[in-house]
XYZ file of C-alpha atoms in Angstrom:
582
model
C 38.599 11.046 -5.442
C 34.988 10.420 -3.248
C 35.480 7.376 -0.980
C 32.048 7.120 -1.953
C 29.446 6.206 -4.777
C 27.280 9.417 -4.295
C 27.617 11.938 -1.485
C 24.673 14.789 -1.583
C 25.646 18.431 0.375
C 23.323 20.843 1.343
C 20.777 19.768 -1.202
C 17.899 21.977 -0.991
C 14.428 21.728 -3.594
C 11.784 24.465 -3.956
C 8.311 24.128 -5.515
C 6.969 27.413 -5.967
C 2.958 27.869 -6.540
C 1.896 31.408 -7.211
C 3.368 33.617 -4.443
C 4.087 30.707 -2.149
C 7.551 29.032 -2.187
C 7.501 25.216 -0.298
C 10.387 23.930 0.304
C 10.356 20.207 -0.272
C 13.930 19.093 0.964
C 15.746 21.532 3.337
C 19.440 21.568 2.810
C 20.417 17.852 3.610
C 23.947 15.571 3.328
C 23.698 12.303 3.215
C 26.445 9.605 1.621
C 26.080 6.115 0.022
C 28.937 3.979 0.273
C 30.330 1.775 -2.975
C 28.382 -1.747 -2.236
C 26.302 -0.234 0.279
C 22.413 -0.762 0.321
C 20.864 2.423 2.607
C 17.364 2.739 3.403
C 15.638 6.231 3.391
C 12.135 6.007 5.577
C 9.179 8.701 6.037
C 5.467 9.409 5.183
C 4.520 11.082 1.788
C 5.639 14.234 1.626
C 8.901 14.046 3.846
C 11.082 14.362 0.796
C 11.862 11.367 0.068
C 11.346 11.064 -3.522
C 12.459 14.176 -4.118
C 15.745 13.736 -3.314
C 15.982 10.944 -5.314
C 14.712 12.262 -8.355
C 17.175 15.243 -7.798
C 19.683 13.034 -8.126
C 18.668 11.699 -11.447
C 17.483 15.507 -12.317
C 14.385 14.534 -13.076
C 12.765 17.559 -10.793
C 10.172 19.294 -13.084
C 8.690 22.885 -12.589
C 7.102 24.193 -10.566
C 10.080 22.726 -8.887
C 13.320 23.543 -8.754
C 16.839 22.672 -7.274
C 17.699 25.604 -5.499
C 20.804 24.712 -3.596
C 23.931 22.503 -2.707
C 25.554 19.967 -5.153
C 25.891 15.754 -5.670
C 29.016 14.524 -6.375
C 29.016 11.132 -8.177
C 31.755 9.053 -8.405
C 32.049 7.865 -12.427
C 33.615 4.578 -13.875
C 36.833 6.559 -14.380
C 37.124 7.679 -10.520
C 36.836 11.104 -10.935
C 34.301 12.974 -8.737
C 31.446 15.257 -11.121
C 28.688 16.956 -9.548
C 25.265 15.718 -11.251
C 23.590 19.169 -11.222
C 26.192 21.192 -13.098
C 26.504 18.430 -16.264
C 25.175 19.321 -19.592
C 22.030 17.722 -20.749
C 23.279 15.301 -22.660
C 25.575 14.203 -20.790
C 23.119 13.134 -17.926
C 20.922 11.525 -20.170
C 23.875 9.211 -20.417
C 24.379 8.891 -16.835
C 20.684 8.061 -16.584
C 20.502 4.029 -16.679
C 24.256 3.673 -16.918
C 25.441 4.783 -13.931
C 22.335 5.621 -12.359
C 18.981 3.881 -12.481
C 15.812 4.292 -10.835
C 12.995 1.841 -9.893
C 9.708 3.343 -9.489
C 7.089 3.393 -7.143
C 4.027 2.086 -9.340
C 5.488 -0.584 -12.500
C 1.744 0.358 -14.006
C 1.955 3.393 -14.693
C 5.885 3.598 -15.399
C 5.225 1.171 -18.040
C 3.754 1.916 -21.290
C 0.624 0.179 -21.952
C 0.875 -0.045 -25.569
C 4.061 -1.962 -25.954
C 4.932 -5.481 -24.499
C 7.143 -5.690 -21.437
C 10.016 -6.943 -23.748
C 10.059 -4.272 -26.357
C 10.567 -1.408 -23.001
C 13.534 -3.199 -21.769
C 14.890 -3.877 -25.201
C 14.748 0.257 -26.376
C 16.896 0.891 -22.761
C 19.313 -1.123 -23.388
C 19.962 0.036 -27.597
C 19.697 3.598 -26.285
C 22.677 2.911 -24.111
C 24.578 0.380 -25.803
C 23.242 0.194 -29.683
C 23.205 -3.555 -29.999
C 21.015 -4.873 -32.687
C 17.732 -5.874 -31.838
C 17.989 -9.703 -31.826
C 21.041 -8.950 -29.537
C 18.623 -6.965 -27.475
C 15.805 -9.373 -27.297
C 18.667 -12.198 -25.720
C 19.829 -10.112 -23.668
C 16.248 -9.013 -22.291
C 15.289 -12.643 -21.886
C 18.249 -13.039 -19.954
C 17.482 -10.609 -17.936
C 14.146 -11.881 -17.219
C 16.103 -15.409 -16.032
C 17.491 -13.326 -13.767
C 14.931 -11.670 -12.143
C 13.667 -14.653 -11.634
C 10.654 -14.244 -13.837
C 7.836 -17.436 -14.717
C 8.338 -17.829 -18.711
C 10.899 -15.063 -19.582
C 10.776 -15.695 -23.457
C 6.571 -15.774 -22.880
C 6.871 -12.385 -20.596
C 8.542 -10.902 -23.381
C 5.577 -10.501 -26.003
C 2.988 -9.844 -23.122
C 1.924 -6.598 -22.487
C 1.789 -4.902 -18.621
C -1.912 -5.759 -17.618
C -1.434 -9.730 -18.815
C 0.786 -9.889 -15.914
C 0.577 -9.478 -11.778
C 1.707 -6.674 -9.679
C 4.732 -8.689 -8.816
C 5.736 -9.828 -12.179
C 5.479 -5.981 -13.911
C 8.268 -5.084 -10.592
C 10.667 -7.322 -11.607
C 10.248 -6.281 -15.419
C 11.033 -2.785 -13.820
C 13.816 -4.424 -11.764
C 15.158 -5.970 -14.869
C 14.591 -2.653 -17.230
C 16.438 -1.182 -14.212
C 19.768 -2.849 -14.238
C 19.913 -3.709 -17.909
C 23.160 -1.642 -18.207
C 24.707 -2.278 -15.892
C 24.444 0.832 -13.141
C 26.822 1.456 -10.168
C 23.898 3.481 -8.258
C 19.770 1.675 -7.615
C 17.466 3.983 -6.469
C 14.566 2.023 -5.994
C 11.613 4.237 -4.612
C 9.039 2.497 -2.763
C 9.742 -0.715 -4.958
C 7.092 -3.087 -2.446
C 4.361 -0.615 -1.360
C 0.860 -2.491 -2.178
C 2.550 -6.138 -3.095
C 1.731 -9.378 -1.231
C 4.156 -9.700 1.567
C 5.124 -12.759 0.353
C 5.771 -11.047 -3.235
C 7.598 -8.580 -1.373
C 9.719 -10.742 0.203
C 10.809 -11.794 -2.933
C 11.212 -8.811 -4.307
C 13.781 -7.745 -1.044
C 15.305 -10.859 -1.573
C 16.060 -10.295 -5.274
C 16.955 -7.103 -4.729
C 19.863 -8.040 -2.179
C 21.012 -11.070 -4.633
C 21.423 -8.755 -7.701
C 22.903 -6.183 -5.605
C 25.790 -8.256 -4.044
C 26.268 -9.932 -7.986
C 26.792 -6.596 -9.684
C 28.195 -4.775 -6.804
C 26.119 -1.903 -6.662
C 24.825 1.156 -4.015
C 21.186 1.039 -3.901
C 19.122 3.952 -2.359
C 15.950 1.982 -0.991
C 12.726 4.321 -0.319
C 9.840 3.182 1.721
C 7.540 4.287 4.084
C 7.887 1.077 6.394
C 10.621 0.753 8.720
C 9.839 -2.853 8.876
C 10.366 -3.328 5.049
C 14.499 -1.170 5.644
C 15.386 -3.699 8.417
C 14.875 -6.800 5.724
C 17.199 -5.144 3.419
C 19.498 -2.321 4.270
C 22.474 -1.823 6.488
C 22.137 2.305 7.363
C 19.137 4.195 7.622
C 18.393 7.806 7.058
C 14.744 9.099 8.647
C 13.135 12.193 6.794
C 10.066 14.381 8.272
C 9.196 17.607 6.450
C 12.138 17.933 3.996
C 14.948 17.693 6.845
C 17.077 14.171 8.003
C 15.933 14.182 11.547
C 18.008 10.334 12.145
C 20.775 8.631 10.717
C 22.371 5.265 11.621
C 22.983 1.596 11.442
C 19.512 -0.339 11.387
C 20.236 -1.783 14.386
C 20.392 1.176 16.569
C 17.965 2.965 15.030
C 15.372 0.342 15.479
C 16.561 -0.393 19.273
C 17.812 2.682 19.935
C 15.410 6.031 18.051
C 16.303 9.130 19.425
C 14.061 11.070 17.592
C 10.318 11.072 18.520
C 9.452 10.788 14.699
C 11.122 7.706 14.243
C 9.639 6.369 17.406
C 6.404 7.172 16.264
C 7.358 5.318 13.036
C 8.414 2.272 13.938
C 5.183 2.079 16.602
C 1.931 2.410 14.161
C 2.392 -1.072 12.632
C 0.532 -3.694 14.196
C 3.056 -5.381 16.911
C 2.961 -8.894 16.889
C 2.989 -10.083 20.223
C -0.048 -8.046 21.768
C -3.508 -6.603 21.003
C -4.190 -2.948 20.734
C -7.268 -0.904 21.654
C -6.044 1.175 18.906
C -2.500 1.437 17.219
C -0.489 4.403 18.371
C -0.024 7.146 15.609
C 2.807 9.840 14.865
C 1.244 12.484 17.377
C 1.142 10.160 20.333
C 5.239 11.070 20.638
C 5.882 14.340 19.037
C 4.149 17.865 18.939
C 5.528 20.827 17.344
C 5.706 24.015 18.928
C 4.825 27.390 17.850
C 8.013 28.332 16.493
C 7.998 24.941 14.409
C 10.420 23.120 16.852
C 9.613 19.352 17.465
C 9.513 17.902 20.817
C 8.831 15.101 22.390
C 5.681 13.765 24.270
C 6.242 13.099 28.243
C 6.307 9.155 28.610
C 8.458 6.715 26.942
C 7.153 4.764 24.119
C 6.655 1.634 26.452
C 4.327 3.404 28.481
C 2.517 4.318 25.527
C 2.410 1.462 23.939
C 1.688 -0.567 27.641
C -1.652 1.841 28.334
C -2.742 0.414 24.572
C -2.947 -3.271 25.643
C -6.369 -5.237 25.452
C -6.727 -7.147 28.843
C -6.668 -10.658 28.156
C -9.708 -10.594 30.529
C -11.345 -7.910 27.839
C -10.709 -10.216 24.627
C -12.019 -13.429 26.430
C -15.616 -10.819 27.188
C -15.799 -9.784 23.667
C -15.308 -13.807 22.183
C -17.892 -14.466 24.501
C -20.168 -11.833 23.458
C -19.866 -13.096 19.673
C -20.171 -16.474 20.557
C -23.509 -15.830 21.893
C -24.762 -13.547 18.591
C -26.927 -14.060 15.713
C -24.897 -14.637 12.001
C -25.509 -11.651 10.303
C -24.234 -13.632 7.185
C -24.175 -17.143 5.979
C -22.800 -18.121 2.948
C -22.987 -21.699 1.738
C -21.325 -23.129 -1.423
C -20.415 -20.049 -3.352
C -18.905 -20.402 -6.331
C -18.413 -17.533 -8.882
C -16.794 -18.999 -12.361
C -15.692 -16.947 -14.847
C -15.115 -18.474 -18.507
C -11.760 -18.515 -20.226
C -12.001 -20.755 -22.920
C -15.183 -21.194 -25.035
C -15.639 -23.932 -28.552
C -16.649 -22.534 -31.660
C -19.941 -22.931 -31.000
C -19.719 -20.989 -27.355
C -19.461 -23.810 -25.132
C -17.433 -23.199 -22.390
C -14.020 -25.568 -22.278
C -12.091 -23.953 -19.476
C -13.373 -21.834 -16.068
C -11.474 -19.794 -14.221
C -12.664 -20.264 -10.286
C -12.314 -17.095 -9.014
C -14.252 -18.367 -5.777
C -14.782 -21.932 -5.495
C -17.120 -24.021 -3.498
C -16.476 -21.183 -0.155
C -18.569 -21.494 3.143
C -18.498 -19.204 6.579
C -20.374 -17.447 8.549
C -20.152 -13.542 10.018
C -21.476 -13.068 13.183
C -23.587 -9.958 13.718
C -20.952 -7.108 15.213
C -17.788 -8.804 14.578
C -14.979 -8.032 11.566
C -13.912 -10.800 9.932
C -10.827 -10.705 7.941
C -10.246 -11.956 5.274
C -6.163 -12.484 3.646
C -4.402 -14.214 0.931
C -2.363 -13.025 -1.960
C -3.342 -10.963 -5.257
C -5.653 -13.461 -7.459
C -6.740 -16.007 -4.584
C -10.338 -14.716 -5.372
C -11.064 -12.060 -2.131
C -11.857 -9.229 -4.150
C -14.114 -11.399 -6.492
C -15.747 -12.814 -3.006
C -16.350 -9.503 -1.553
C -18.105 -8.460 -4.329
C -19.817 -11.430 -4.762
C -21.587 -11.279 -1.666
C -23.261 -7.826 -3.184
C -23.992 -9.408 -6.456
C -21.170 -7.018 -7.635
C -19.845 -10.427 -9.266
C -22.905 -12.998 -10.079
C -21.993 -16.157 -8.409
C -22.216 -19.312 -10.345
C -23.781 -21.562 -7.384
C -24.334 -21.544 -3.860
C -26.139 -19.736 -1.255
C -25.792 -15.903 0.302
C -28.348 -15.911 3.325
C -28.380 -12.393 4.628
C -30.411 -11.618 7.490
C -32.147 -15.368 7.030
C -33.264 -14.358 3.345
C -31.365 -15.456 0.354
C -30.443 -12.601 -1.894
C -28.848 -14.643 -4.860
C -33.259 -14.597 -5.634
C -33.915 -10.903 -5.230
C -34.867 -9.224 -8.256
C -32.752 -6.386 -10.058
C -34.705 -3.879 -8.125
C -34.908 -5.680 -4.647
C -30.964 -5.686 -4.842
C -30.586 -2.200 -5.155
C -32.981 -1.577 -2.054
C -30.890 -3.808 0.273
C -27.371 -2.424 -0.747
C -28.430 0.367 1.236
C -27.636 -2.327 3.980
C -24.454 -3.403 2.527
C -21.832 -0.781 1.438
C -18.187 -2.013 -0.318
C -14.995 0.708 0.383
C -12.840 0.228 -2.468
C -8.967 -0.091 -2.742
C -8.448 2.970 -4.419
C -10.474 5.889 -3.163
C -9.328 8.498 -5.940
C -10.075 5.629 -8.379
C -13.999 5.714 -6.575
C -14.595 8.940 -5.860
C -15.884 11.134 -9.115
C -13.197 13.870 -9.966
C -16.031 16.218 -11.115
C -17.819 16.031 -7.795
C -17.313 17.674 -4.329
C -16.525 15.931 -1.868
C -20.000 16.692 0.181
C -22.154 16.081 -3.425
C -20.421 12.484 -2.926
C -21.432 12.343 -0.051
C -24.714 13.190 -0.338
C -25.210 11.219 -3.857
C -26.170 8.188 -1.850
C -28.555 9.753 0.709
C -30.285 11.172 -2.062
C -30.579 7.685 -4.061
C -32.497 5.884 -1.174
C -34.467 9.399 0.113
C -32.800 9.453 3.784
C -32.971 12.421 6.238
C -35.591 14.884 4.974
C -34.743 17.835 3.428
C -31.521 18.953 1.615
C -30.800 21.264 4.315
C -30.858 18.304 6.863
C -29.192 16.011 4.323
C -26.252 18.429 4.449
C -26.073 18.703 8.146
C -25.541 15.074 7.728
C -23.198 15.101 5.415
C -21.319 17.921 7.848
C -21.789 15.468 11.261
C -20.042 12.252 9.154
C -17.170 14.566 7.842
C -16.743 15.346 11.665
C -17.006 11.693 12.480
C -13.878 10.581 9.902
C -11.947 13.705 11.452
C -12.468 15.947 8.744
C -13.512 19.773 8.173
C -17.026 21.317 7.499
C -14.958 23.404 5.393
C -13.695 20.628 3.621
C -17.354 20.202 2.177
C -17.119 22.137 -0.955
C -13.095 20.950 -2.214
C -12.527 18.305 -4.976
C -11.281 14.620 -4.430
C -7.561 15.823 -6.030
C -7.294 18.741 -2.691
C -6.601 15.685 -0.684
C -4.251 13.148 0.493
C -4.550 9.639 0.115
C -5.555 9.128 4.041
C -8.007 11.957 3.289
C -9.257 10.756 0.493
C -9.973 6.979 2.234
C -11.696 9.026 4.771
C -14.035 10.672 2.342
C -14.958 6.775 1.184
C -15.903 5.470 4.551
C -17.846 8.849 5.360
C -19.551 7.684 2.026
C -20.064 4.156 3.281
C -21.561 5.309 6.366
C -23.965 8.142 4.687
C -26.819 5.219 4.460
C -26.339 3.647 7.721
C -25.339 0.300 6.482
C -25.337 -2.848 9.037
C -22.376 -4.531 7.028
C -19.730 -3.273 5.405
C -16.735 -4.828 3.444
C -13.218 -3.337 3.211
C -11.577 -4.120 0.131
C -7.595 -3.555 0.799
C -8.856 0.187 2.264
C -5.218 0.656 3.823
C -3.145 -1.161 1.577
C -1.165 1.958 -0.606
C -1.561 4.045 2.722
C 1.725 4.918 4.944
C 2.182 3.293 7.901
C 1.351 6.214 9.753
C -2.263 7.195 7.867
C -2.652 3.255 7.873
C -2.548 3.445 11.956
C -5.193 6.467 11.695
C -7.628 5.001 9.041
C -7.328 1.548 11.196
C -8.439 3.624 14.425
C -10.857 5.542 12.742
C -12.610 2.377 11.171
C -12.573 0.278 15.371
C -13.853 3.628 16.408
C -16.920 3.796 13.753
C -17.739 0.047 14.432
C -17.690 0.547 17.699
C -20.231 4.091 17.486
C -21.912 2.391 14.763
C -22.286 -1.415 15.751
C -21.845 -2.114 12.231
C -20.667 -5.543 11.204
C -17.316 -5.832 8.718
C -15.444 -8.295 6.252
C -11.722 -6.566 6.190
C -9.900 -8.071 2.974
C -6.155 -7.441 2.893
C -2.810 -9.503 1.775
C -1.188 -8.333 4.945
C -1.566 -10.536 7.631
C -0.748 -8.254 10.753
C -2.996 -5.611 9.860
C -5.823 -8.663 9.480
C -4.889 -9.956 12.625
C -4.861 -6.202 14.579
C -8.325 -5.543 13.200
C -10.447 -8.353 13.023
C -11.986 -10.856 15.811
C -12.047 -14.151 13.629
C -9.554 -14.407 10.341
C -10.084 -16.626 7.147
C -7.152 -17.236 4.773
C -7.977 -17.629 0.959
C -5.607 -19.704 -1.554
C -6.769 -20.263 -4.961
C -10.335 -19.726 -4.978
C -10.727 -21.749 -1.863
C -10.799 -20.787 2.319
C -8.043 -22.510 3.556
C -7.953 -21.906 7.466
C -10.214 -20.294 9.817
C -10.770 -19.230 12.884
C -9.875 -16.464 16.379
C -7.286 -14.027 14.837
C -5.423 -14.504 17.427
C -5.391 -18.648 17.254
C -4.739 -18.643 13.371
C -1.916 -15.980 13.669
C 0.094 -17.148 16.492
C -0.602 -20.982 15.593
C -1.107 -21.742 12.015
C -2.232 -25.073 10.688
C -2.231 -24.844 6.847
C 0.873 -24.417 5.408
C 0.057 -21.348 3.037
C -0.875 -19.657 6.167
C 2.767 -20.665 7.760
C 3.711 -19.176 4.653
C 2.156 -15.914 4.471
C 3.486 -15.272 8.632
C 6.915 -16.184 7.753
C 6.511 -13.280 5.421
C 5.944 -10.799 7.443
C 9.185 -7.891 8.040
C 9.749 -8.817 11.714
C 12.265 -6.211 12.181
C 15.229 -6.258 14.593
């Protein structure tokens, strides 16, 4: 009999693509105690995932478990190994024993049915209760995730409801029957951190009421420390650190983990730039990792902004010009219209807002999903047509340029989506992307030159001349966000708004993209709204911060001022939010 839930040996998966054989996870043990909540951390790619889809044997070809054994523990004690079990009979572990959240409730949700009728066919494929039995026992499940309306949630389908709400709906499909194991795979990445929170917090509660392991999977060491007791660290397939949270987050002896837990924003001191993965490790010819000279406090020490260097820079955009000065903006969107098509109910998306950007600063710009930054930032371009108000840009109103006038002076203004697959055009190469927008507005002569251009900005974002010629899907997400600023910046644009640019990214590529971006505005001198729910990354980035709630700006002012000393109390809110750590 296992003194544990689910202990994995030598586990080993292969993904083979033509004559090449990658091996995803290389031959690792790791253990999960009954009760016992273990976080697994590492960028994309490091395996994580894969080992926990091995354990539900969910690994499709190309790839294949090539190695080792799990050994489950079952409701009648006795130890079976997971990969050796019939077909059938692991269907029936799936969901009863074992159940998986995943990473993105959108897309692991059906569209076409209602949130209800998903978690209702789980639980009559593993039980066969009738379907009035089903439907109680769904909306009791909703209770107890804790979700607005359960009975209401039930007959709604997955886009009438937020990010945070379709989670829990996956939380509640999750533990429907009952499982002794919870893998939940990167069950936050994306959400509010005050959704998150939440969502941690629920997570704990349910798993201390039914007494289950859970397997948590994130990318954010921050995120494990909130929720998880152990820790296991993955880079490139292998374990490379195991241990109690604790000493792994005060004591890391591997430079991987260091280099983890150092590219999030710290919250006590300003950056020149956030130290990546490579500032601790390099790997050798032979493929051995090693450590940087110089301990991580030196490192992170040689980073600091002077205080003498931030009071100089305050200074110098205290004395600017507004680039941008915005003045009663609203932007109403109807909801409820008569018979007769007068509008009975608005929905203020961005209501009755007012600032100012000051030529050459970044000005961020956080709140949670639906407080109307999105619909502001695109507002500004006349993305969104406001309802009332005022958008002086460069001391001339554009709310009364023409169709055609617009279109000239977006040259000047360039958005960079959330979503850079979602933005990019899966038909077209990365340098005809590129190049689209130089041709549009006739910049930098010939073809020949306007590919020399192209080739300079692909150097600029730290990408390949090579790279010219491959297809948004040849790259990574980091890559791919890369590709949309090197867009951005094809036209030469004096203001630019970032639109949640980091928010689905790993810590890691998140510290790189952040870099990249100071670097550029600092090359560039171009001027930048940065929209994000995630206050620290605000705060790292931008010189002045506003804070959004319900259509409205709440609180603004320095970064620095508004993060260390709040005044609203949606902004205390949001801070107390944040995954401090250890």
């Amino acid at each position: 009999m296992l003194s544990t839930r689910v202990e994995i040996q030598d586990l080993e998966v292969t993904f083979r693509s033509g004559q090449t054989t990658t091996t995803a996870v290389n031959q690792i043990s790791l253990s999960i105690g009954k009760g016992e909540i273990v976080g697994v951390v590492g960028e994309s790619g490091s395996g994580k995932s894969v080992t926990a889809l091995s354990l539900m044997r969910l690994i499709d070809m190309p790839g294949t478990i090539s190695g080792g054994q799990i050994l489950y523990q079952a409701a009648d004690e006795t130890a079976v190994n997971l990969l050796q079990l019939p077909d059938a009979t692991m269907r029936s572990y799936r969901g009863n024993e074992i159940a998986m959240i995943f990473q993105e409730p959108m897309t692991a949700l059906n569209p076409l049915h209602t949130c209800g009728e998903q978690v209702a066919e789980a639980i009559r494929l593993h039980t066969g209760v009738s379907r009035k039995a089903a439907r109680n026992e769904v909306i009791a499940l909703f209770e107890k995730v804790k979700l607005p309306d359960p009975a209401g949630i039930m007959d709604r389908y997955p886009h009438e409801i937020s990010g945070g709400q379709k989670q829990r709906v996956m939380i509640a499909m999750a533990i429907s029957c009952h499982p002794r194991l919870l893998i939940a795979d990167e069950p936050t990445t994306a959400l509010d951190v005050t959704v998150q929170k939440a969502i941690l917090e629920l997570l704990r509660e349910l798993q201390q009421q039914m007494e289950m392991s859970v397997i948590f999977i994130t990318h954010d060491l921050g995120v494990v420390a909130e929720i998880a007791e152990r820790v296991v660290v993955m880079y490139k397939g292998n374990i490379v650190e195991e241990g109690t949270v604790r000493n792994v987050f005060l004591h890391p002896q591997h430079p991987y983990t260091k280099g983890l837990l150092a590219c999030r924003p710290p919250l006590d001191k300003r950056l020149v730039r956030l130290p990546v993965i490579r500032d601790f490790m390099e790997t050798d010819s032979r493929g051995q990792i090693h450590e940087k000279a110089g301990a991580i406090r030196d490192v992170m020490q040689s980073l600091v902004i002077p205080e003498a260097a931030l009071r100089q820079r305050e200074q110098q955009l205290v004395a600017a010009a507004p680039l941008l000065e915005v003045h009663q903006l609203k932007t109403w969107f109807p909801v409820k219209r008569s018979i007769t098509g007068k509008v009975l109910q608005w929905a203020k998306a961005v209501d009755d807002v007012s600032f100012r950007v000051i030529t050459g600063e970044t000005l961020g710009l956080v709140g949670e999903s639906g407080c109307g930054k999105t619909t502001l930032g695109r507002s500004l371009l006349r993305l969104a047509e406001p309802t009332a108000g005022s958008i002086i840009y460069k001391g001339q109103d554009i709310r009364s340029l023409s169709a055609g006038g617009m279109r000239a002076l977006r040259k000047d203004m360039q958005l960079i989506f959330q979503d850079p697959y979602a933005s990019l055009n899966p038909r077209k190469t990365i340098g005809a992307a590129i190049l689209e927008p130089m041709k549009v507005h006739g910049l930098y002569g010939t073809e020949r030159q306007q590919k020399a251009k192209v080739l300079e900005l692909l150097e600029k974002v730290n990408l390949l001349p090579e790279h010219f010629n491959r297809y948004p899907h040849e790259f990574s997400g980091g890559q791919r966000q890369r590709i949309v600023i090197a867009r951005a910046l094809a036209v030469e644009p004096s203001f630019i708004i970032c639109d949640e640019s980091v928010a689905a990214l790993d810590v890691s590529v998140q510290a790189q993209v952040l870099n990249l971006l100071i670097r550029l505005r600092e090359e560039l001198g171009f001027t930048c709204i940065f929209i994000s729910h995630d206050l620290s990354v605000v705060r790292f980035i931008s010189d002045r911060m506003m804070v959004m709630q319900k259509g409205k700006i709440v609180e603004q002012g320095a970064a620095d001022r508004v993060y260390n000393h709040p005044e609203n109390p949606y902004t205390q809110q949001l801070i107390a939010a944040i995954p401090k750590g250890i």
